[in-house]
Amino acid sequence: DAGVIQSPRHEVTEMGQEVTLRCKPISGHDYLFWYRQTMMRGLELLIYFNNNVPIDDSGMPEDRFSAKMPNASFSTLKIQPSEPRDSAVYFCASSFYGTGRYGYTFGSGTRLTVV
Amino acid sequence: ELKVEQNPLFLSMQEGKNYTIYCNYSTTSDRLYWYRQDPGKSLESLFVLLSNGAVKQEGRLMASLDTKARLSTLHITAAVHDLSATYFCAVDIPGSARQLTFGSGTQLTVLP
């Protein structure tokens, strides 16, 4: 299994531009999570999906952030318009809570820099 | 609101020494996770602790869980430089929608 795949690995964009981060979860996993990591705030849960349905988006900081999961193998996190304070590492993680299986598998992350 | 606190936040230790990282959490839970993160890298799962009294060991690392005290420890034995990383604990609330709440992390530096 290739694990959780995120793209791009690095993104540098100008303030005001739209940014789209992509994630392919592990096949068969039924939960998908988007986290943001910064030095100041640590790891914050932004939103998560169960069977492609958004369950809790209370961590999404503003209306500028949106996430979709059109099918079981793909999710996007979009920021429009982007601002310098959105600079962070964004992680996608997936999981499957079957018998004897717990915890997340994280992707490699997308390092976003908004200038 | 679930709070997960780790201490210390920063730890420098000499090779060959022992030390313990502590993880306290504020709400009843019987599932706790430890992750390792190297600089610029993703989070790697180390241990999953699923019940009170659970103890797991891998190499020089041993993790334990006391659900009554709401405390988990990560013990490092005879540290080596390769263990330098940031270690996170995370808690999964039973009956929740499975999201993990992470501690702030402990940045471990093992000095020669």
PDB file of N, CA, C and O in Angstrom, chain A residues 9 31 33 35 37 42-43 45 48 55-56 91 95 97 102-109 111, chain B residues 31 33 35 37 40-43 45 48 50 88 92 96-104 107:
ATOM      1  N   ARG A   9       3.647  18.697  -2.203  1.00  0.00           N
ATOM      2  CA  ARG A   9       4.435  18.645  -0.979  1.00  0.00           C
ATOM      3  C   ARG A   9       4.720  20.040  -0.453  1.00  0.00           C
ATOM      4  O   ARG A   9       4.748  20.263   0.754  1.00  0.00           O
ATOM      5  N   TYR A  31     -12.467   6.728   7.368  1.00  0.00           N
ATOM      6  CA  TYR A  31     -12.378   8.058   7.965  1.00  0.00           C
ATOM      7  C   TYR A  31     -11.241   8.820   7.317  1.00  0.00           C
ATOM      8  O   TYR A  31     -10.163   8.266   7.078  1.00  0.00           O
ATOM      9  N   PHE A  33      -9.238  12.696   7.758  1.00  0.00           N
ATOM     10  CA  PHE A  33      -9.077  13.865   8.618  1.00  0.00           C
ATOM     11  C   PHE A  33      -8.121  14.858   7.953  1.00  0.00           C
ATOM     12  O   PHE A  33      -7.133  14.462   7.346  1.00  0.00           O
ATOM     13  N   TYR A  35      -5.687  17.967   9.200  1.00  0.00           N
ATOM     14  CA  TYR A  35      -5.089  18.667  10.326  1.00  0.00           C
ATOM     15  C   TYR A  35      -4.191  19.778   9.805  1.00  0.00           C
ATOM     16  O   TYR A  35      -3.639  19.701   8.707  1.00  0.00           O
ATOM     17  N   GLN A  37      -0.777  22.049  11.179  1.00  0.00           N
ATOM     18  CA  GLN A  37       0.253  22.111  12.218  1.00  0.00           C
ATOM     19  C   GLN A  37       1.024  23.415  12.100  1.00  0.00           C
ATOM     20  O   GLN A  37       1.569  23.741  11.039  1.00  0.00           O
ATOM     21  N   GLY A  42       0.198  24.101  17.367  1.00  0.00           N
ATOM     22  CA  GLY A  42       0.357  22.646  17.328  1.00  0.00           C
ATOM     23  C   GLY A  42      -0.493  22.012  16.250  1.00  0.00           C
ATOM     24  O   GLY A  42      -0.731  22.613  15.206  1.00  0.00           O
ATOM     25  N   LEU A  43      -0.985  20.803  16.517  1.00  0.00           N
ATOM     26  CA  LEU A  43      -1.818  20.077  15.568  1.00  0.00           C
ATOM     27  C   LEU A  43      -3.282  20.349  15.850  1.00  0.00           C
ATOM     28  O   LEU A  43      -3.790  20.039  16.923  1.00  0.00           O
ATOM     29  N   LEU A  45      -7.254  19.838  14.451  1.00  0.00           N
ATOM     30  CA  LEU A  45      -8.171  19.164  13.538  1.00  0.00           C
ATOM     31  C   LEU A  45      -9.046  20.204  12.850  1.00  0.00           C
ATOM     32  O   LEU A  45      -9.689  21.013  13.510  1.00  0.00           O
ATOM     33  N   TYR A  48     -13.279  16.408   9.483  1.00  0.00           N
ATOM     34  CA  TYR A  48     -13.115  15.008   9.137  1.00  0.00           C
ATOM     35  C   TYR A  48     -14.366  14.455   8.473  1.00  0.00           C
ATOM     36  O   TYR A  48     -15.461  14.993   8.632  1.00  0.00           O
ATOM     37  N   ILE A  55     -18.375  15.179   8.781  1.00  0.00           N
ATOM     38  CA  ILE A  55     -19.012  14.939  10.070  1.00  0.00           C
ATOM     39  C   ILE A  55     -18.872  16.142  10.998  1.00  0.00           C
ATOM     40  O   ILE A  55     -19.805  16.529  11.684  1.00  0.00           O
ATOM     41  N   ASP A  56     -17.694  16.721  11.042  1.00  0.00           N
ATOM     42  CA  ASP A  56     -17.442  17.826  11.962  1.00  0.00           C
ATOM     43  C   ASP A  56     -16.457  18.784  11.308  1.00  0.00           C
ATOM     44  O   ASP A  56     -15.315  18.411  11.061  1.00  0.00           O
ATOM     45  N   PHE A  91      -1.808  18.369   7.112  1.00  0.00           N
ATOM     46  CA  PHE A  91      -1.732  16.919   7.040  1.00  0.00           C
ATOM     47  C   PHE A  91      -3.109  16.331   6.784  1.00  0.00           C
ATOM     48  O   PHE A  91      -4.115  16.779   7.340  1.00  0.00           O
ATOM     49  N   SER A  95      -8.141   6.522   8.451  1.00  0.00           N
ATOM     50  CA  SER A  95      -8.191   5.429   9.409  1.00  0.00           C
ATOM     51  C   SER A  95      -9.347   4.500   9.096  1.00  0.00           C
ATOM     52  O   SER A  95     -10.281   4.854   8.380  1.00  0.00           O
ATOM     53  N   TYR A  97     -11.662   1.871  11.515  1.00  0.00           N
ATOM     54  CA  TYR A  97     -11.888   1.361  12.842  1.00  0.00           C
ATOM     55  C   TYR A  97     -12.604   0.024  12.792  1.00  0.00           C
ATOM     56  O   TYR A  97     -13.775  -0.088  13.110  1.00  0.00           O
ATOM     57  N   TYR A 102      -6.723   0.467  15.033  1.00  0.00           N
ATOM     58  CA  TYR A 102      -6.969   1.786  15.587  1.00  0.00           C
ATOM     59  C   TYR A 102      -5.918   2.758  15.097  1.00  0.00           C
ATOM     60  O   TYR A 102      -4.859   2.373  14.637  1.00  0.00           O
ATOM     61  N   GLY A 103      -6.254   4.035  15.283  1.00  0.00           N
ATOM     62  CA  GLY A 103      -5.255   5.050  15.002  1.00  0.00           C
ATOM     63  C   GLY A 103      -5.252   5.493  13.559  1.00  0.00           C
ATOM     64  O   GLY A 103      -5.960   4.963  12.712  1.00  0.00           O
ATOM     65  N   TYR A 104      -4.463   6.488  13.311  1.00  0.00           N
ATOM     66  CA  TYR A 104      -4.411   7.117  11.998  1.00  0.00           C
ATOM     67  C   TYR A 104      -3.137   6.742  11.261  1.00  0.00           C
ATOM     68  O   TYR A 104      -2.120   6.443  11.870  1.00  0.00           O
ATOM     69  N   THR A 105      -3.213   6.872   9.934  1.00  0.00           N
ATOM     70  CA  THR A 105      -2.024   6.927   9.108  1.00  0.00           C
ATOM     71  C   THR A 105      -1.987   8.309   8.477  1.00  0.00           C
ATOM     72  O   THR A 105      -2.954   8.724   7.829  1.00  0.00           O
ATOM     73  N   PHE A 106      -0.887   8.997   8.690  1.00  0.00           N
ATOM     74  CA  PHE A 106      -0.745  10.352   8.180  1.00  0.00           C
ATOM     75  C   PHE A 106      -0.065  10.365   6.820  1.00  0.00           C
ATOM     76  O   PHE A 106       0.803   9.535   6.542  1.00  0.00           O
ATOM     77  N   GLY A 107      -0.457  11.348   6.014  1.00  0.00           N
ATOM     78  CA  GLY A 107       0.274  11.616   4.795  1.00  0.00           C
ATOM     79  C   GLY A 107       1.528  12.424   5.105  1.00  0.00           C
ATOM     80  O   GLY A 107       1.792  12.774   6.259  1.00  0.00           O
ATOM     81  N   SER A 108       2.280  12.701   4.078  1.00  0.00           N
ATOM     82  CA  SER A 108       3.557  13.413   4.247  1.00  0.00           C
ATOM     83  C   SER A 108       3.377  14.899   4.489  1.00  0.00           C
ATOM     84  O   SER A 108       4.322  15.571   4.881  1.00  0.00           O
ATOM     85  N   GLY A 109       2.167  15.401   4.262  1.00  0.00           N
ATOM     86  CA  GLY A 109       1.900  16.810   4.538  1.00  0.00           C
ATOM     87  C   GLY A 109       2.155  17.711   3.342  1.00  0.00           C
ATOM     88  O   GLY A 109       2.912  17.366   2.421  1.00  0.00           O
ATOM     89  N   ARG A 111       3.377  21.620   2.848  1.00  0.00           N
ATOM     90  CA  ARG A 111       3.874  22.836   3.507  1.00  0.00           C
ATOM     91  C   ARG A 111       3.429  24.026   2.676  1.00  0.00           C
ATOM     92  O   ARG A 111       3.893  24.220   1.542  1.00  0.00           O
TER      93      ARG A 111
ATOM     94  N   ARG B  31      -8.199   4.896  25.223  1.00  0.00           N
ATOM     95  CA  ARG B  31      -7.355   4.709  24.046  1.00  0.00           C
ATOM     96  C   ARG B  31      -6.394   5.881  23.949  1.00  0.00           C
ATOM     97  O   ARG B  31      -6.811   7.039  23.917  1.00  0.00           O
ATOM     98  N   TYR B  33      -2.534   7.147  22.088  1.00  0.00           N
ATOM     99  CA  TYR B  33      -1.612   6.900  20.993  1.00  0.00           C
ATOM    100  C   TYR B  33      -0.348   7.727  21.191  1.00  0.00           C
ATOM    101  O   TYR B  33      -0.410   8.854  21.686  1.00  0.00           O
ATOM    102  N   TYR B  35       2.948   9.133  18.890  1.00  0.00           N
ATOM    103  CA  TYR B  35       3.478   9.331  17.549  1.00  0.00           C
ATOM    104  C   TYR B  35       4.854   9.968  17.654  1.00  0.00           C
ATOM    105  O   TYR B  35       5.155  10.698  18.605  1.00  0.00           O
ATOM    106  N   GLN B  37       7.575  12.397  15.333  1.00  0.00           N
ATOM    107  CA  GLN B  37       7.722  13.244  14.162  1.00  0.00           C
ATOM    108  C   GLN B  37       9.162  13.742  14.065  1.00  0.00           C
ATOM    109  O   GLN B  37       9.650  14.410  14.966  1.00  0.00           O
ATOM    110  N   GLY B  40      10.452  18.213   9.680  1.00  0.00           N
ATOM    111  CA  GLY B  40      10.038  18.287   8.289  1.00  0.00           C
ATOM    112  C   GLY B  40       9.357  17.046   7.766  1.00  0.00           C
ATOM    113  O   GLY B  40       9.101  16.939   6.565  1.00  0.00           O
ATOM    114  N   LYS B  41       9.051  16.121   8.664  1.00  0.00           N
ATOM    115  CA  LYS B  41       8.451  14.849   8.235  1.00  0.00           C
ATOM    116  C   LYS B  41       7.047  14.697   8.782  1.00  0.00           C
ATOM    117  O   LYS B  41       6.545  15.545   9.524  1.00  0.00           O
ATOM    118  N   SER B  42       6.435  13.591   8.422  1.00  0.00           N
ATOM    119  CA  SER B  42       5.082  13.303   8.878  1.00  0.00           C
ATOM    120  C   SER B  42       5.109  12.651  10.260  1.00  0.00           C
ATOM    121  O   SER B  42       6.166  12.493  10.867  1.00  0.00           O
ATOM    122  N   LEU B  43       3.938  12.294  10.739  1.00  0.00           N
ATOM    123  CA  LEU B  43       3.823  11.633  12.036  1.00  0.00           C
ATOM    124  C   LEU B  43       3.791  10.126  11.831  1.00  0.00           C
ATOM    125  O   LEU B  43       3.023   9.608  11.024  1.00  0.00           O
ATOM    126  N   SER B  45       3.253   6.433  13.655  1.00  0.00           N
ATOM    127  CA  SER B  45       2.650   5.793  14.809  1.00  0.00           C
ATOM    128  C   SER B  45       3.677   4.930  15.536  1.00  0.00           C
ATOM    129  O   SER B  45       4.372   4.121  14.921  1.00  0.00           O
ATOM    130  N   VAL B  48      -0.093   2.103  20.291  1.00  0.00           N
ATOM    131  CA  VAL B  48      -1.520   2.258  20.536  1.00  0.00           C
ATOM    132  C   VAL B  48      -1.822   1.537  21.839  1.00  0.00           C
ATOM    133  O   VAL B  48      -1.572   0.334  21.955  1.00  0.00           O
ATOM    134  N   LEU B  50      -4.691   0.479  24.511  1.00  0.00           N
ATOM    135  CA  LEU B  50      -6.133   0.315  24.402  1.00  0.00           C
ATOM    136  C   LEU B  50      -6.840  -0.008  25.702  1.00  0.00           C
ATOM    137  O   LEU B  50      -8.068  -0.173  25.700  1.00  0.00           O
ATOM    138  N   PHE B  88       4.549  12.958  20.214  1.00  0.00           N
ATOM    139  CA  PHE B  88       3.199  13.423  20.514  1.00  0.00           C
ATOM    140  C   PHE B  88       2.381  12.291  21.122  1.00  0.00           C
ATOM    141  O   PHE B  88       2.453  11.141  20.660  1.00  0.00           O
ATOM    142  N   ASP B  92      -8.217   9.512  22.065  1.00  0.00           N
ATOM    143  CA  ASP B  92      -9.409   9.228  21.275  1.00  0.00           C
ATOM    144  C   ASP B  92     -10.544   9.001  22.277  1.00  0.00           C
ATOM    145  O   ASP B  92     -10.469   8.072  23.078  1.00  0.00           O
ATOM    146  N   SER B  96     -16.870   9.128  20.651  1.00  0.00           N
ATOM    147  CA  SER B  96     -16.728  10.305  19.798  1.00  0.00           C
ATOM    148  C   SER B  96     -16.672   9.842  18.363  1.00  0.00           C
ATOM    149  O   SER B  96     -16.725   8.659  18.080  1.00  0.00           O
ATOM    150  N   ALA B  97     -16.550  10.787  17.497  1.00  0.00           N
ATOM    151  CA  ALA B  97     -16.492  10.417  16.098  1.00  0.00           C
ATOM    152  C   ALA B  97     -15.079  10.057  15.687  1.00  0.00           C
ATOM    153  O   ALA B  97     -14.741  10.178  14.535  1.00  0.00           O
ATOM    154  N   ARG B  98     -14.290   9.623  16.595  1.00  0.00           N
ATOM    155  CA  ARG B  98     -12.974   9.047  16.320  1.00  0.00           C
ATOM    156  C   ARG B  98     -11.864  10.044  16.101  1.00  0.00           C
ATOM    157  O   ARG B  98     -10.766   9.658  15.786  1.00  0.00           O
ATOM    158  N   GLN B  99     -12.135  11.340  16.257  1.00  0.00           N
ATOM    159  CA  GLN B  99     -11.018  12.249  16.042  1.00  0.00           C
ATOM    160  C   GLN B  99     -10.071  12.192  17.226  1.00  0.00           C
ATOM    161  O   GLN B  99     -10.476  11.966  18.351  1.00  0.00           O
ATOM    162  N   LEU B 100      -8.802  12.373  16.945  1.00  0.00           N
ATOM    163  CA  LEU B 100      -7.774  12.399  17.971  1.00  0.00           C
ATOM    164  C   LEU B 100      -7.485  13.839  18.367  1.00  0.00           C
ATOM    165  O   LEU B 100      -7.444  14.728  17.519  1.00  0.00           O
ATOM    166  N   THR B 101      -7.275  14.026  19.671  1.00  0.00           N
ATOM    167  CA  THR B 101      -6.804  15.305  20.177  1.00  0.00           C
ATOM    168  C   THR B 101      -5.357  15.115  20.602  1.00  0.00           C
ATOM    169  O   THR B 101      -5.067  14.217  21.404  1.00  0.00           O
ATOM    170  N   PHE B 102      -4.472  15.956  20.082  1.00  0.00           N
ATOM    171  CA  PHE B 102      -3.041  15.805  20.298  1.00  0.00           C
ATOM    172  C   PHE B 102      -2.530  16.709  21.406  1.00  0.00           C
ATOM    173  O   PHE B 102      -3.038  17.826  21.617  1.00  0.00           O
ATOM    174  N   GLY B 103      -1.518  16.226  22.110  1.00  0.00           N
ATOM    175  CA  GLY B 103      -0.765  17.075  23.001  1.00  0.00           C
ATOM    176  C   GLY B 103       0.144  17.994  22.201  1.00  0.00           C
ATOM    177  O   GLY B 103       0.223  17.904  20.974  1.00  0.00           O
ATOM    178  N   SER B 104       0.840  18.879  22.915  1.00  0.00           N
ATOM    179  CA  SER B 104       1.688  19.885  22.254  1.00  0.00           C
ATOM    180  C   SER B 104       2.983  19.299  21.717  1.00  0.00           C
ATOM    181  O   SER B 104       3.683  19.960  20.950  1.00  0.00           O
ATOM    182  N   GLN B 107       9.773  17.853  22.379  1.00  0.00           N
ATOM    183  CA  GLN B 107      10.921  17.859  21.468  1.00  0.00           C
ATOM    184  C   GLN B 107      12.131  17.294  22.209  1.00  0.00           C
ATOM    185  O   GLN B 107      12.655  17.911  23.127  1.00  0.00           O
TER     186      GLN B 107
END
